[in-house]
Amino acid sequence: MTEGPPLDRARIIECLDDHGVEYLVVGGIGAQLHGATRPTADFDSLPSTSKENLGRLAAAMKELNAYLRVEGLTDEEARALPTRLDEESLGRMDISTWRTDAGDLDVLTAIPTRDGGRAFYDDLSRRATRMQVAGAVVWVASLPDIIASKEWADRPKDREALPELRQLSEEAGE
């Protein structure tokens, strides 16, 4: 897989906002919005999975010229895959990774909890933080929820991010 365009989080947020997509920012971008300094290469989103919202998300992704990002395939090969980008297809995928003109966009239907369960949009949105980013209001998963997902994922990059995230959480009294 070739390297895609640089991440333009403002453009992704603007496009999602223009289409009225209900989503939470999670992952590395979510951590950055809570004050983390660790770089990230993609924009992790967790949308509401209502059919209407997934339709709005699909329209936004089409505007960003999204195509699947598949390990082991070149961008040309990935673009050639017979992929439907609509509410039904998005609703069937637990995690999907996309390349867009504004960088890589991951769409998740849930993030892991500390006990290995799954937390969905409706669960997480009650604890989310409202922030002004790139001229739009976004909802960011709570720092404890982001930490829990990284603890469960337990990848090297997640383990490296945890000390800073825990410190930020402690400083915020969470």
Short mmCIF file of C-alpha atoms in Angstrom, two decimals:
data_model
loop_
_atom_site.label_atom_id
_atom_site.label_comp_id
_atom_site.label_asym_id
_atom_site.label_seq_id
_atom_site.Cartn_x
_atom_site.Cartn_y
_atom_site.Cartn_z
CA MET A 1 0.00 0.00 0.00
CA THR A 2 1.36 3.38 -0.93
CA GLU A 3 1.32 6.36 1.36
CA GLY A 4 -1.78 8.44 0.93
CA PRO A 5 -2.31 12.17 1.05
CA PRO A 6 -1.42 13.93 4.30
CA LEU A 7 -4.16 13.94 6.90
CA ASP A 8 -6.29 17.08 6.65
CA ARG A 9 -8.49 16.69 9.71
CA ALA A 10 -10.10 20.11 9.17
CA ARG A 11 -11.31 19.08 5.71
CA ILE A 12 -12.67 15.76 6.97
CA ILE A 13 -14.49 17.50 9.84
CA GLU A 14 -15.87 20.16 7.49
CA CYS A 15 -17.16 17.55 5.05
CA LEU A 16 -18.76 15.42 7.77
CA ASP A 17 -20.32 18.57 9.25
CA ASP A 18 -21.61 19.75 5.86
CA HIS A 19 -23.41 16.41 5.45
CA GLY A 20 -24.83 16.44 9.00
CA VAL A 21 -23.07 13.23 10.04
CA GLU A 22 -23.45 12.30 13.72
CA TYR A 23 -20.16 10.80 14.90
CA LEU A 24 -17.61 10.81 17.66
CA VAL A 25 -13.92 11.45 17.14
CA VAL A 26 -11.97 8.57 18.68
CA GLY A 27 -8.45 7.16 18.45
CA GLY A 28 -5.37 9.31 17.92
CA ILE A 29 -7.21 12.42 16.75
CA GLY A 30 -9.52 12.12 19.75
CA ALA A 31 -6.47 11.87 22.01
CA GLN A 32 -4.92 14.94 20.33
CA LEU A 33 -8.10 16.94 20.88
CA HIS A 34 -7.79 16.10 24.58
CA GLY A 35 -4.24 17.48 24.52
CA ALA A 36 -2.04 14.54 23.50
CA THR A 37 0.99 15.39 21.40
CA ARG A 38 1.57 12.00 19.75
CA PRO A 39 1.17 12.19 15.95
CA THR A 40 -1.41 10.08 14.15
CA ALA A 41 -1.76 9.20 10.50
CA ASP A 42 -5.52 8.68 10.27
CA PHE A 43 -8.86 10.06 11.43
CA ASP A 44 -10.83 7.56 13.52
CA SER A 45 -14.58 8.12 13.57
CA LEU A 46 -17.39 6.30 15.32
CA PRO A 47 -20.71 7.22 13.69
CA SER A 48 -24.24 6.69 14.86
CA THR A 49 -25.33 3.61 12.97
CA SER A 50 -28.83 4.73 12.05
CA LYS A 51 -29.52 4.07 8.38
CA GLU A 52 -30.06 7.79 7.73
CA ASN A 53 -26.78 8.77 9.37
CA LEU A 54 -24.81 6.09 7.55
CA GLY A 55 -26.32 7.41 4.31
CA ARG A 56 -25.05 10.91 5.17
CA LEU A 57 -21.64 9.44 6.03
CA ALA A 58 -21.51 7.60 2.69
CA ALA A 59 -22.33 10.84 0.85
CA ALA A 60 -19.56 12.68 2.73
CA MET A 61 -17.09 9.91 1.98
CA LYS A 62 -18.01 9.99 -1.71
CA GLU A 63 -17.36 13.74 -1.71
CA LEU A 64 -13.90 12.95 -0.28
CA ASN A 65 -13.39 10.32 -3.05
CA ALA A 66 -13.05 7.51 -0.50
CA TYR A 67 -11.95 4.02 -1.46
CA LEU A 68 -11.02 1.07 0.72
CA ARG A 69 -7.51 1.01 2.15
CA VAL A 70 -6.42 -2.63 2.07
CA GLU A 71 -3.17 -3.99 3.49
CA GLY A 72 -1.14 -5.63 0.74
CA LEU A 73 -2.87 -3.84 -2.14
CA THR A 74 -1.65 -0.82 -4.02
CA ASP A 75 -3.96 2.18 -4.20
CA GLU A 76 -4.74 1.30 -7.83
CA GLU A 77 -5.67 -2.27 -6.86
CA ALA A 78 -7.78 -1.04 -3.93
CA ARG A 79 -9.60 1.47 -6.16
CA ALA A 80 -10.42 -1.36 -8.58
CA LEU A 81 -12.21 -3.41 -5.89
CA PRO A 82 -15.96 -3.65 -6.48
CA THR A 83 -16.95 -1.66 -3.40
CA ARG A 84 -20.34 -0.18 -2.66
CA LEU A 85 -20.19 2.92 -0.51
CA ASP A 86 -23.67 3.27 0.96
CA GLU A 87 -25.51 2.97 4.26
CA GLU A 88 -26.01 -0.79 3.88
CA SER A 89 -22.35 -1.52 3.23
CA LEU A 90 -21.15 0.76 6.03
CA GLY A 91 -23.69 -0.84 8.38
CA ARG A 92 -22.23 -4.31 7.76
CA MET A 93 -18.63 -3.40 8.56
CA ASP A 94 -17.42 -3.29 12.17
CA ILE A 95 -14.23 -1.52 11.14
CA SER A 96 -13.47 -0.14 7.71
CA THR A 97 -10.38 1.70 6.61
CA TRP A 98 -10.59 4.21 3.78
CA ARG A 99 -8.25 6.44 1.84
CA THR A 100 -9.65 9.85 0.89
CA ASP A 101 -8.41 13.01 -0.76
CA ALA A 102 -8.08 14.40 2.80
CA GLY A 103 -6.10 11.47 4.21
CA ASP A 104 -6.98 8.16 5.76
CA LEU A 105 -10.36 7.78 7.46
CA ASP A 106 -11.30 4.84 9.65
CA VAL A 107 -14.95 4.11 10.40
CA LEU A 108 -15.66 2.04 13.50
CA THR A 109 -19.01 0.88 14.83
CA ALA A 110 -17.66 0.38 18.38
CA ILE A 111 -14.49 0.66 20.44
CA PRO A 112 -13.34 -1.87 23.03
CA THR A 113 -14.00 -1.38 26.71
CA ARG A 114 -11.59 -2.29 29.50
CA ASP A 115 -13.30 -5.65 29.99
CA GLY A 116 -13.16 -6.50 26.28
CA GLY A 117 -16.76 -5.54 25.59
CA ARG A 118 -17.82 -3.10 22.92
CA ALA A 119 -18.94 0.49 23.44
CA PHE A 120 -21.15 1.93 20.70
CA TYR A 121 -22.01 5.50 19.69
CA ASP A 122 -25.04 5.70 21.99
CA ASP A 123 -22.99 4.51 24.99
CA LEU A 124 -20.02 6.77 24.31
CA SER A 125 -21.93 9.89 23.29
CA ARG A 126 -23.28 10.32 26.83
CA ARG A 127 -19.71 10.81 28.09
CA ALA A 128 -18.34 12.66 25.04
CA THR A 129 -16.92 16.16 25.12
CA ARG A 130 -18.17 18.90 22.81
CA MET A 131 -15.33 20.83 21.14
CA GLN A 132 -14.99 23.51 18.48
CA VAL A 133 -12.61 22.24 15.80
CA ALA A 134 -12.00 23.60 12.31
CA GLY A 135 -15.02 25.86 12.54
CA ALA A 136 -17.38 23.02 13.47
CA VAL A 137 -18.69 21.52 16.66
CA VAL A 138 -17.43 17.96 17.09
CA TRP A 139 -18.06 15.42 19.79
CA VAL A 140 -14.96 13.66 21.06
CA ALA A 141 -15.06 10.39 22.98
CA SER A 142 -14.10 10.89 26.62
CA LEU A 143 -10.44 10.49 27.47
CA PRO A 144 -11.19 7.51 29.78
CA ASP A 145 -13.00 5.79 26.89
CA ILE A 146 -10.08 6.44 24.52
CA ILE A 147 -7.65 5.13 27.15
CA ALA A 148 -9.76 1.99 27.67
CA SER A 149 -9.79 1.27 23.94
CA LYS A 150 -6.02 1.66 23.72
CA GLU A 151 -5.49 -0.56 26.78
CA TRP A 152 -7.59 -3.30 25.20
CA ALA A 153 -5.98 -2.95 21.75
CA ASP A 154 -2.58 -3.32 23.43
CA ARG A 155 -0.59 -2.63 20.26
CA PRO A 156 2.92 -1.19 20.67
CA LYS A 157 1.77 2.25 19.48
CA ASP A 158 -1.10 2.18 21.98
CA ARG A 159 1.16 1.16 24.87
CA GLU A 160 3.51 4.03 23.94
CA ALA A 161 0.61 6.52 23.96
CA LEU A 162 -0.86 5.45 27.31
CA PRO A 163 1.48 7.26 29.76
CA GLU A 164 0.70 10.67 28.24
CA LEU A 165 -3.02 9.90 28.03
CA ARG A 166 -3.16 8.75 31.65
CA GLN A 167 -1.35 11.91 32.75
CA LEU A 168 -3.80 14.09 30.79
CA SER A 169 -6.70 12.21 32.36
CA GLU A 170 -5.26 12.65 35.84
CA GLU A 171 -4.70 16.37 35.26
CA ALA A 172 -8.31 16.69 34.05
CA GLY A 173 -9.56 14.84 37.12
CA GLU A 174 -11.14 12.06 35.04
#
